[in-house]
Short mmCIF file of C-alpha atoms in Angstrom, two decimals:
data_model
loop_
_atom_site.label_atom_id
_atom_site.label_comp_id
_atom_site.label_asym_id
_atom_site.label_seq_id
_atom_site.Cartn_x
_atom_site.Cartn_y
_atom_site.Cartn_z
CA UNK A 1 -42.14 -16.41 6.28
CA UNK A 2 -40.75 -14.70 9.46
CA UNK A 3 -37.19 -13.79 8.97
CA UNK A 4 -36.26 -15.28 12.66
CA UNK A 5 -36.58 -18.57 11.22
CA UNK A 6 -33.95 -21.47 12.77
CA UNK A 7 -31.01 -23.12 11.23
CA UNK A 8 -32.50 -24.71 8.64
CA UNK A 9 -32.83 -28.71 8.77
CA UNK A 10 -30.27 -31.16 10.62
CA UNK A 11 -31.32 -34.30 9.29
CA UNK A 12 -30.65 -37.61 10.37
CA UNK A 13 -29.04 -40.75 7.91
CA UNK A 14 -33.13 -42.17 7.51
CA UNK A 15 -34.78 -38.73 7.18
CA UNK A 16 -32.08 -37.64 4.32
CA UNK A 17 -32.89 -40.98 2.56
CA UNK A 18 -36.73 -39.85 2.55
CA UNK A 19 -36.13 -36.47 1.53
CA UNK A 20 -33.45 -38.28 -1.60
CA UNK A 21 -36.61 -39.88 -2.67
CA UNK A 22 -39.09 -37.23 -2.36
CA UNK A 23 -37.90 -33.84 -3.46
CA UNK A 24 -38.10 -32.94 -6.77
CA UNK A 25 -35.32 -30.99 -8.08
CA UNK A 26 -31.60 -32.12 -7.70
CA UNK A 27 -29.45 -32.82 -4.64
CA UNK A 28 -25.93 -31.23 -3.55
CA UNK A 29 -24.80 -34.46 -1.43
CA UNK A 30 -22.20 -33.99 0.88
CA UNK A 31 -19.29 -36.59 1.33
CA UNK A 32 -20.31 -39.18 3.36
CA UNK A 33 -17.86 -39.98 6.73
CA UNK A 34 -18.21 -43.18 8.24
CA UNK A 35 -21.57 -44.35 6.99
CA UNK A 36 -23.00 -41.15 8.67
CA UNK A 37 -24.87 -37.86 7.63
CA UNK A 38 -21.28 -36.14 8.58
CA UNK A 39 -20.07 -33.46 7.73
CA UNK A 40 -15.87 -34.09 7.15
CA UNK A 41 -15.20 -32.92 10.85
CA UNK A 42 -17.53 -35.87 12.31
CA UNK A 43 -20.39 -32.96 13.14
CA UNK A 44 -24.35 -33.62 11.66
CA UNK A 45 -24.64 -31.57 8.21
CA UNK A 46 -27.21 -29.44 7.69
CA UNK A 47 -29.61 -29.46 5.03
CA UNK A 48 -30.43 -26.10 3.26
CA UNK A 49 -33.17 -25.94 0.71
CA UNK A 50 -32.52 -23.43 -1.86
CA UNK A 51 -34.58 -22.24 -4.89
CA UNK A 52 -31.90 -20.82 -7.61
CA UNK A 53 -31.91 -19.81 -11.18
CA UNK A 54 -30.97 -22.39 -13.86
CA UNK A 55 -27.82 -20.78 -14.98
CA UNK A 56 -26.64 -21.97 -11.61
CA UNK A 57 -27.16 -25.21 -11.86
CA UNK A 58 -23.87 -26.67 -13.12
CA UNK A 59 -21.71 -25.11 -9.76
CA UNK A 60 -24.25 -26.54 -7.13
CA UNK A 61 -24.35 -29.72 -8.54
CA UNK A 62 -20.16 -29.43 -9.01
CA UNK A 63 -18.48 -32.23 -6.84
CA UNK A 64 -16.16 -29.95 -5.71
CA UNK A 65 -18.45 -27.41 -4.67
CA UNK A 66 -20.33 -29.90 -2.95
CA UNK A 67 -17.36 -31.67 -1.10
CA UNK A 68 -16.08 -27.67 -0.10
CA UNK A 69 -20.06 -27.15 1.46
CA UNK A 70 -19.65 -30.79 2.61
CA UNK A 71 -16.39 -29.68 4.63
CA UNK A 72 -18.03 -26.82 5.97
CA UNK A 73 -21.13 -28.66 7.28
CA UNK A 74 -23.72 -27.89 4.80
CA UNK A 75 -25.58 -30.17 2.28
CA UNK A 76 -27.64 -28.01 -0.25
CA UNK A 77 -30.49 -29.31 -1.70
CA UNK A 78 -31.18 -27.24 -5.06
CA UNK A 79 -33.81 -26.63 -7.07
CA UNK A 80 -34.08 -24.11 -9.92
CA UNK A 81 -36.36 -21.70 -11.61
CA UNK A 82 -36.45 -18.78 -13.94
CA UNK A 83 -35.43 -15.67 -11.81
CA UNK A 84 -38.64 -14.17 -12.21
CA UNK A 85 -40.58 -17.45 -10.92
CA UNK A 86 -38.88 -17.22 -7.85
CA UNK A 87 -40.25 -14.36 -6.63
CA UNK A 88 -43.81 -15.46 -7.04
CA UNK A 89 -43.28 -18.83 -5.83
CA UNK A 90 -43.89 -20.16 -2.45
CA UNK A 91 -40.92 -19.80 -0.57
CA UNK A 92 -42.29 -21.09 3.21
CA UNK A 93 -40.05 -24.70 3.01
CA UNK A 94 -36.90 -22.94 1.69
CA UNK A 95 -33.60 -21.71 3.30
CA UNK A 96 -32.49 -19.19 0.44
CA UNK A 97 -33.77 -17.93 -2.82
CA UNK A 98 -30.74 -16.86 -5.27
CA UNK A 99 -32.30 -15.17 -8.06
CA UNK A 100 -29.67 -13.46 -10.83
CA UNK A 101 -30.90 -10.13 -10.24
CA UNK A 102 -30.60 -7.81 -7.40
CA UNK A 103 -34.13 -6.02 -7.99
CA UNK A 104 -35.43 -9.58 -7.82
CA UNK A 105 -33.76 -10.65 -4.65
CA UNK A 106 -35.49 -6.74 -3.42
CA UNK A 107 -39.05 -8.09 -3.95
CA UNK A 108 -38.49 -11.00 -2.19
CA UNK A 109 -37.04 -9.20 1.08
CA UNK A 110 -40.06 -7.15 0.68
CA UNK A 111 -42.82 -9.70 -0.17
CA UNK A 112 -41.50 -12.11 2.94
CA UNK A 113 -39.85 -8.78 5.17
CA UNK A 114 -36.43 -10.00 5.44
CA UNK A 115 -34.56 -8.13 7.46
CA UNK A 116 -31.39 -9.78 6.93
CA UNK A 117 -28.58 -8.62 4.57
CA UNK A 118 -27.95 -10.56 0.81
CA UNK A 119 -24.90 -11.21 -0.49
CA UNK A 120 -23.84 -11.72 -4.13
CA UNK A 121 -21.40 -14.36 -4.45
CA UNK A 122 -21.27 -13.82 -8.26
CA UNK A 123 -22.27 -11.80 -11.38
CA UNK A 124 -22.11 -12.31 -15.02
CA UNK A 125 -22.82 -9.39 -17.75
CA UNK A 126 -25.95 -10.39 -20.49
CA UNK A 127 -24.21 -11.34 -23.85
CA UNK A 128 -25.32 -12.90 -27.45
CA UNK A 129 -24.30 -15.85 -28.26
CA UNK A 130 -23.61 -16.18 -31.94
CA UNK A 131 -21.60 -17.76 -35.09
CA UNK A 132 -18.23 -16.42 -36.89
CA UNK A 133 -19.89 -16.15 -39.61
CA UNK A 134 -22.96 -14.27 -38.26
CA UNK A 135 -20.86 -12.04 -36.46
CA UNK A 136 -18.85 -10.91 -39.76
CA UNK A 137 -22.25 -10.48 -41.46
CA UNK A 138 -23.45 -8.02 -38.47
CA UNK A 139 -19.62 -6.37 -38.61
CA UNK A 140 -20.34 -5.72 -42.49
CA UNK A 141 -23.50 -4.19 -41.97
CA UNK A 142 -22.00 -1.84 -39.27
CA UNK A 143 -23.63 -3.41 -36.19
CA UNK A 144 -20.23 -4.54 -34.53
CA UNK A 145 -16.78 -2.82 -33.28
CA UNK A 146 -13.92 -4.54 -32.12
CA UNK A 147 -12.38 -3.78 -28.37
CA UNK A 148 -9.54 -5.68 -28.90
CA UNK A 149 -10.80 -8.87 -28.99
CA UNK A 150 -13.95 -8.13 -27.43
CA UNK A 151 -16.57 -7.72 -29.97
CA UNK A 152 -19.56 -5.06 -29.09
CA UNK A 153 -22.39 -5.11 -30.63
CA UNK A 154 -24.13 -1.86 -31.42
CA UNK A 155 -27.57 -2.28 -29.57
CA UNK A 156 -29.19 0.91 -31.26
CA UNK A 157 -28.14 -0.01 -34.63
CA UNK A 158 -29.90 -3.25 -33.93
CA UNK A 159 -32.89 -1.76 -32.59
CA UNK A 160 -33.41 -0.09 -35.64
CA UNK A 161 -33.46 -3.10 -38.13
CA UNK A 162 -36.15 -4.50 -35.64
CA UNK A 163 -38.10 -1.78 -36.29
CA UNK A 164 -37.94 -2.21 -39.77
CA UNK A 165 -38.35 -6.08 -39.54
CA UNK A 166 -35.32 -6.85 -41.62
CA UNK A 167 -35.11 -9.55 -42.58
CA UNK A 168 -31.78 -11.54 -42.85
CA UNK A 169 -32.02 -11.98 -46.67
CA UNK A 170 -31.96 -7.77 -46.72
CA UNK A 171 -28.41 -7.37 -44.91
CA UNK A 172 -25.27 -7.05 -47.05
CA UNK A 173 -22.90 -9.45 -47.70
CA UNK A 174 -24.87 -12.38 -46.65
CA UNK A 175 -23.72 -15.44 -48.38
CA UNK A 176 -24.26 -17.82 -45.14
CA UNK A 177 -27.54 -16.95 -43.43
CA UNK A 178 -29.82 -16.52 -46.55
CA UNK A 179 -33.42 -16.54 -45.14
CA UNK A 180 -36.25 -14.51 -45.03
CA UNK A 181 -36.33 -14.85 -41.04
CA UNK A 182 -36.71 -11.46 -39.05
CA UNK A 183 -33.54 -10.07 -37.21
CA UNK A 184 -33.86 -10.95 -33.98
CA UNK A 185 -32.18 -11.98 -31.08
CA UNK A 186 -33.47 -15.38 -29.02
CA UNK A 187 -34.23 -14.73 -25.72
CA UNK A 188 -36.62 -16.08 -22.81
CA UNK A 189 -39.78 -15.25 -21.51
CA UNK A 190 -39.65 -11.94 -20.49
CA UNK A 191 -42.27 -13.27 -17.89
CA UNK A 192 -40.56 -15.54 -16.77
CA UNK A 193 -36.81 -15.11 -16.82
CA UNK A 194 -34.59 -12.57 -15.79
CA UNK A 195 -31.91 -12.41 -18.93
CA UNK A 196 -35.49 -11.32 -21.05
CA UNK A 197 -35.84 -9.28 -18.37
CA UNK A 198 -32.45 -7.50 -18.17
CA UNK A 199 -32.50 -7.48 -22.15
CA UNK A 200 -35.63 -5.79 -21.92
CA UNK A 201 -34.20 -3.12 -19.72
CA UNK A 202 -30.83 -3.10 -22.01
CA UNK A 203 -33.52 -2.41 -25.08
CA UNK A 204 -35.53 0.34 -23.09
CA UNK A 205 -32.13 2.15 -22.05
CA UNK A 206 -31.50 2.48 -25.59
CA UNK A 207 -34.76 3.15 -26.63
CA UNK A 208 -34.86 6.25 -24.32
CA UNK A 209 -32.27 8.21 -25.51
CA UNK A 210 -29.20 6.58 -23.26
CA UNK A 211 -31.32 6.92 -19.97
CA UNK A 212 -32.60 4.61 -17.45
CA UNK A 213 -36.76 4.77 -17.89
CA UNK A 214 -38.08 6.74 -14.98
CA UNK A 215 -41.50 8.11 -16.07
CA UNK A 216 -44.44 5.39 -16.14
CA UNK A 217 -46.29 7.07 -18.94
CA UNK A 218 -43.28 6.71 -21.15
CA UNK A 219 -42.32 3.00 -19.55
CA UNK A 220 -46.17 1.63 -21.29
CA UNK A 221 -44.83 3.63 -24.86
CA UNK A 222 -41.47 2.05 -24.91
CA UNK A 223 -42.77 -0.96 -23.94
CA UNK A 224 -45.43 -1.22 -26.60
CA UNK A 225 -42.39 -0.05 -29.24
CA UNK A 226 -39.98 -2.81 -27.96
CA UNK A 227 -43.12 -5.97 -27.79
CA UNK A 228 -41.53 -7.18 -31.51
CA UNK A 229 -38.46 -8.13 -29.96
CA UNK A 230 -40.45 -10.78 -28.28
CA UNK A 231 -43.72 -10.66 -29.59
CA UNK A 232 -41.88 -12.00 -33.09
CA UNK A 233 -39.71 -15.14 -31.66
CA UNK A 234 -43.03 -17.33 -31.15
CA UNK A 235 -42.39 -20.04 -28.15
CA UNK A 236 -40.44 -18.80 -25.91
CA UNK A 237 -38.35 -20.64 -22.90
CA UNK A 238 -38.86 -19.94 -19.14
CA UNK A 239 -35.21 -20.33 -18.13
CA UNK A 240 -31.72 -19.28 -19.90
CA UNK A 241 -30.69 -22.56 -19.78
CA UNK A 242 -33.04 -24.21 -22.41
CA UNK A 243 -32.04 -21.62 -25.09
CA UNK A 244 -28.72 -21.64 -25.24
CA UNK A 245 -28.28 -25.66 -24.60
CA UNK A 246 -30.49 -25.21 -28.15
CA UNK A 247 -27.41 -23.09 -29.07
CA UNK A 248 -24.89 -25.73 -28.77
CA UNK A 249 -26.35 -28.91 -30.02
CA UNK A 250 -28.92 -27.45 -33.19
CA UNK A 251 -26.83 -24.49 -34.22
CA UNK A 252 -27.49 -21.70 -36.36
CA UNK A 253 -30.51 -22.69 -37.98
CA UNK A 254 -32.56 -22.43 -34.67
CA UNK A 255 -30.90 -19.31 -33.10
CA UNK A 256 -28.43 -17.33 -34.60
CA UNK A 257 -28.11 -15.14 -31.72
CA UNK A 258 -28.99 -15.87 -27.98
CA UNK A 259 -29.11 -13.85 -25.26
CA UNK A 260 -27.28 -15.47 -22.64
CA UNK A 261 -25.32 -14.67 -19.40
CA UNK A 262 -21.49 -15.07 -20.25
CA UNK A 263 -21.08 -17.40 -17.61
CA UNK A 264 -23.06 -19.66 -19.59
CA UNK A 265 -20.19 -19.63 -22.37
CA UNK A 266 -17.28 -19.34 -20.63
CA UNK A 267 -18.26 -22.02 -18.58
CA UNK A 268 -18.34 -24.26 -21.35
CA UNK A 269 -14.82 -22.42 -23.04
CA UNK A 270 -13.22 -23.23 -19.80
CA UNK A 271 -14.36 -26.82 -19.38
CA UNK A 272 -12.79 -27.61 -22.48
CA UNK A 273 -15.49 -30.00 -23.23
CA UNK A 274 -15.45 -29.20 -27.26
CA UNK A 275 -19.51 -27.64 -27.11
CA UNK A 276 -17.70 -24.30 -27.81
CA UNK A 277 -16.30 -24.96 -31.22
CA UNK A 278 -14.33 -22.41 -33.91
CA UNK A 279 -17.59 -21.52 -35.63
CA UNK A 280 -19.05 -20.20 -32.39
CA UNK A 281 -18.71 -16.44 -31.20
CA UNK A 282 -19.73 -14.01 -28.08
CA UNK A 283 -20.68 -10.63 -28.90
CA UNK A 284 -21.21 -8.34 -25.94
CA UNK A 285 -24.09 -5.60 -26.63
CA UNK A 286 -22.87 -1.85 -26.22
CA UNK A 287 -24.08 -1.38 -23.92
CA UNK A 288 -24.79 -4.41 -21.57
CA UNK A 289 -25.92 -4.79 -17.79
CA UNK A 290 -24.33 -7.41 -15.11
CA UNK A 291 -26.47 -9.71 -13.40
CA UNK A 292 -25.56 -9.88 -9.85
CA UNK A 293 -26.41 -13.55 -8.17
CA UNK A 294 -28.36 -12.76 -5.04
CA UNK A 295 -28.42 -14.97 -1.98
CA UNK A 296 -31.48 -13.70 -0.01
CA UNK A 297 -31.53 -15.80 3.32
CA UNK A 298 -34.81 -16.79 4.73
CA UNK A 299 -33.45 -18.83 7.55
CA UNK A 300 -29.79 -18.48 10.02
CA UNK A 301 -28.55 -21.86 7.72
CA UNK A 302 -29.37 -19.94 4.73
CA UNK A 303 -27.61 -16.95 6.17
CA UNK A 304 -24.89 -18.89 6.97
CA UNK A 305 -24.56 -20.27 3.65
CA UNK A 306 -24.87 -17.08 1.96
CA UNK A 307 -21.97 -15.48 3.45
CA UNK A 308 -19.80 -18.41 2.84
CA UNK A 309 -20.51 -18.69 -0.81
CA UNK A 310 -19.78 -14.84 -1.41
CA UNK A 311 -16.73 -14.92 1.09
CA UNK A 312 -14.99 -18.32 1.00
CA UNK A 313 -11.84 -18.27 -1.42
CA UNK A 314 -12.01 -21.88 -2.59
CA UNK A 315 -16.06 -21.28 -3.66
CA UNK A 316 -15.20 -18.25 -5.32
CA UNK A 317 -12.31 -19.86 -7.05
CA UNK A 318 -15.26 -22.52 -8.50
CA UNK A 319 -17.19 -20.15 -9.15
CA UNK A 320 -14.52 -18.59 -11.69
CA UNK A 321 -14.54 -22.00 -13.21
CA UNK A 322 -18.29 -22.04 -14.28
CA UNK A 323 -17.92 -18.77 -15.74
CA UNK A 324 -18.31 -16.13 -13.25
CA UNK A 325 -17.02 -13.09 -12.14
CA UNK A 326 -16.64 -13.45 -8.33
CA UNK A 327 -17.23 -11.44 -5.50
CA UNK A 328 -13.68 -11.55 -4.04
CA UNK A 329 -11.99 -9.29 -6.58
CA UNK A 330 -8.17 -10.88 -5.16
CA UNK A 331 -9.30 -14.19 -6.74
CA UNK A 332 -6.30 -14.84 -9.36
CA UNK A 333 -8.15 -15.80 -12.47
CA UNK A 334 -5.16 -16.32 -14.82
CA UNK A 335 -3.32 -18.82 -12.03
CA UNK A 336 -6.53 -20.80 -12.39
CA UNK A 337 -5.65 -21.33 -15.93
CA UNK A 338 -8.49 -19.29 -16.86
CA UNK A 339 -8.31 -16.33 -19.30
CA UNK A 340 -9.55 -13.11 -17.80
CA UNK A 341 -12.61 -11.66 -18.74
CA UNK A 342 -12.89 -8.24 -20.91
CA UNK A 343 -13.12 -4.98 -18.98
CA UNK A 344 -16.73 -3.75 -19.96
CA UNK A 345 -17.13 0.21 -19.44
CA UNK A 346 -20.13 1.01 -21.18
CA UNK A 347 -22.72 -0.64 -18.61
CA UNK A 348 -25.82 0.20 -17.23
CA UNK A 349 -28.40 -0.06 -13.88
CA UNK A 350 -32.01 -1.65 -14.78
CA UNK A 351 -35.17 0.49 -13.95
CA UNK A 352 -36.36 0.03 -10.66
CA UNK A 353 -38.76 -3.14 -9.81
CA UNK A 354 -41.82 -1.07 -10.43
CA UNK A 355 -41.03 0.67 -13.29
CA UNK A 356 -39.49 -2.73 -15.29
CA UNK A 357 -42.58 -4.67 -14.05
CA UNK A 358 -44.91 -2.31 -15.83
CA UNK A 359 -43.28 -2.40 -18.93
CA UNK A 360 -43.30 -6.19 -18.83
CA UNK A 361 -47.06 -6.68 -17.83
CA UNK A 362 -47.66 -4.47 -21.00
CA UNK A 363 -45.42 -6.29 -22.92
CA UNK A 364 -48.03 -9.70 -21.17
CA UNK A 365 -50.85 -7.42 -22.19
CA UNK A 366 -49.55 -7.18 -26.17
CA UNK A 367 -49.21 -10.94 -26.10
CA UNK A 368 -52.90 -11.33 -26.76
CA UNK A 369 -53.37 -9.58 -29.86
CA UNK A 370 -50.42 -11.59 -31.00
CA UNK A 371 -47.19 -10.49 -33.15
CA UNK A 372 -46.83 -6.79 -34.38
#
């Protein structure tokens, strides 16, 4: 894809019927003015195709969001992915690509030489999603602190019981979880999706003595020594999104803990909708890593988009409504009605592409002689 590619698509009212009927994959409609494909200043709306992780799915398809676009004269037609799809899918008929990592959203500028800049409209730190009573188990057996109210899980102390393959019937005081299931935490496909991904590199930060992996000879060890963590879980979803709406409606017996972005969570806390009940809990691993939303722009539309998104105060104030921590740092969170998030310190960078895509392609390798 060159990166001098037009506007994107100003389509017509017959053409956007068509394209209603024949894309796969979910529409952001605009509001419609006077029977026309308007945008609400009487001017044609432009169509941008964009290719997105799942997690996002809930603010594109937002009325408000879509009314705020519609105002500005955009429609967005979305479709989503696991991060790590993106990059290798065929990005020729879209606009932008918005995977939830910025070392993603790097391979993709390479791959299709975009010269253009990204923008990250939002971010979200990895968390695990868990039970009250799960949590006090893992606080008994010395795997959680308290920051206040802001509850960190110890990632090395959990490392270490995965190396051991505990099991949950060995912990102490465990009157509530009494199985002979592994300790682990659900995640994705580290293949596939970018929160494996980013818990891989979490895991490997740890693993290395508190350092970000550098060295490719020791990136194939540590990778081979971390495998259980997913080599154990069996089937494993492509996108976040699967996982953790497995969270909410089975419960603990499926997944006791979840790796998901906290936007996923407090998306749900501040909808109010009653998914997030008493009995349910969000641990933040010590230490964690933010994924940072990137809108790469593969056309002037999507350009045009991507700026607005990270740079429009309404958008950013939606944003803070499905969870995320927006770009725009003057955004007043509490006047939303929105609690504020916790100040994390203890966070870390990912390896660079090269090095975290070795350690996952042996991690793909391992997958063939099955679990270890």
């Amino acid at each position: 894809m060159a990166d001098g590619r037009g506007r994107g698509r100003v389509v017509g009212p017959v053409l956007a019927v068509l394209l209603v009927l024949a894309v796969v994959g979910f529409a952001v409609v605009p509001r419609v003015v006077g029977g026309d494909d308007e945008g609400a200043g009487g001017g044609k709306v432009t169509e941008v195709r964009v290719l997105a992780g799942s997690e996002t799915r809930e603010f594109f398809t937002d009325p408000a969001v879509t009314a705020r676009l519609a105002d500005a004269g955009y429609r967005l037609r979305v479709d989503t992915a696991g991060s790590r799809e993106i990059v290798g899918r065929d990005l020729s008929d879209y606009d932008i690509a918005l995977p939830s990592n910025t070392p993603l959203a790097d391979l993709i500028r390479k791959k299709y030489q975009i010269t253009r800049a990204t923008y990250v409209p939002f971010s979200s730190p990895i968390a695990v999603a868990t039970f009250t009573s799960i949590a006090d188990m893992l606080a008994a057996n010395g795997l959680i602190r308290d920051d206040g109210p802001t509850k960190l899980l110890d990632l090395g102390r959990y490392l270490d019981l995965v190396a051991k393959d505990t099991r949950w019937s060995q912990l102490a005081n465990n009157t509530s979880f009494d199985t002979d299931r592994s300790v682990l935490i659900s995640s994705t496909d580290v293949r596939t999706s970018n929160s494996a991904a980013l818990y891989l590199a979490l895991a490997s930060y740890v693993a290395n003595g508190n350092t970000v992996v550098s060295d490719r000879a020791k990136a194939d060890q540590l990778a081979e020594n971390l495998a259980p963590l997913f080599l154990r879980q069996g089937y494993l979803n492509s996108t976040s999104q699967e996982p953790f709406d497995d969270y909410l409606t089975i419960g603990v017996g499926k997944n006791p803990m979840v790796i998901v972005y906290e936007a996923q969570f407090r998306e749900r806390q501040i909808a109010k909708d009653d998914s997030i009940d008493s009995e349910m809990a969000l641990l933040y691993p010590s230490p964690t890593i933010f994924a940072k939303h990137t809108v790469v722009p593969l056309s002037d539309a999507g350009d045009e988009v991507g700026q607005l998104l990270a740079t429009d105060e309404r958008l950013q104030s939606l944003a803070v409504r499905h969870g995320f921590r927006p770009a725009i740092r003057g955004v007043d969170v509490g006047r939303l009605g929105v609690d504020q998030p916790p100040r994390l310190v203890d966070v870390v960078e990912p390896p660079v592409p090269d090095i975290s895509e070795q350690m996952i392609k042996k991690i793909d390798e391992l997958y063939t002689q099955g679990p270890r």
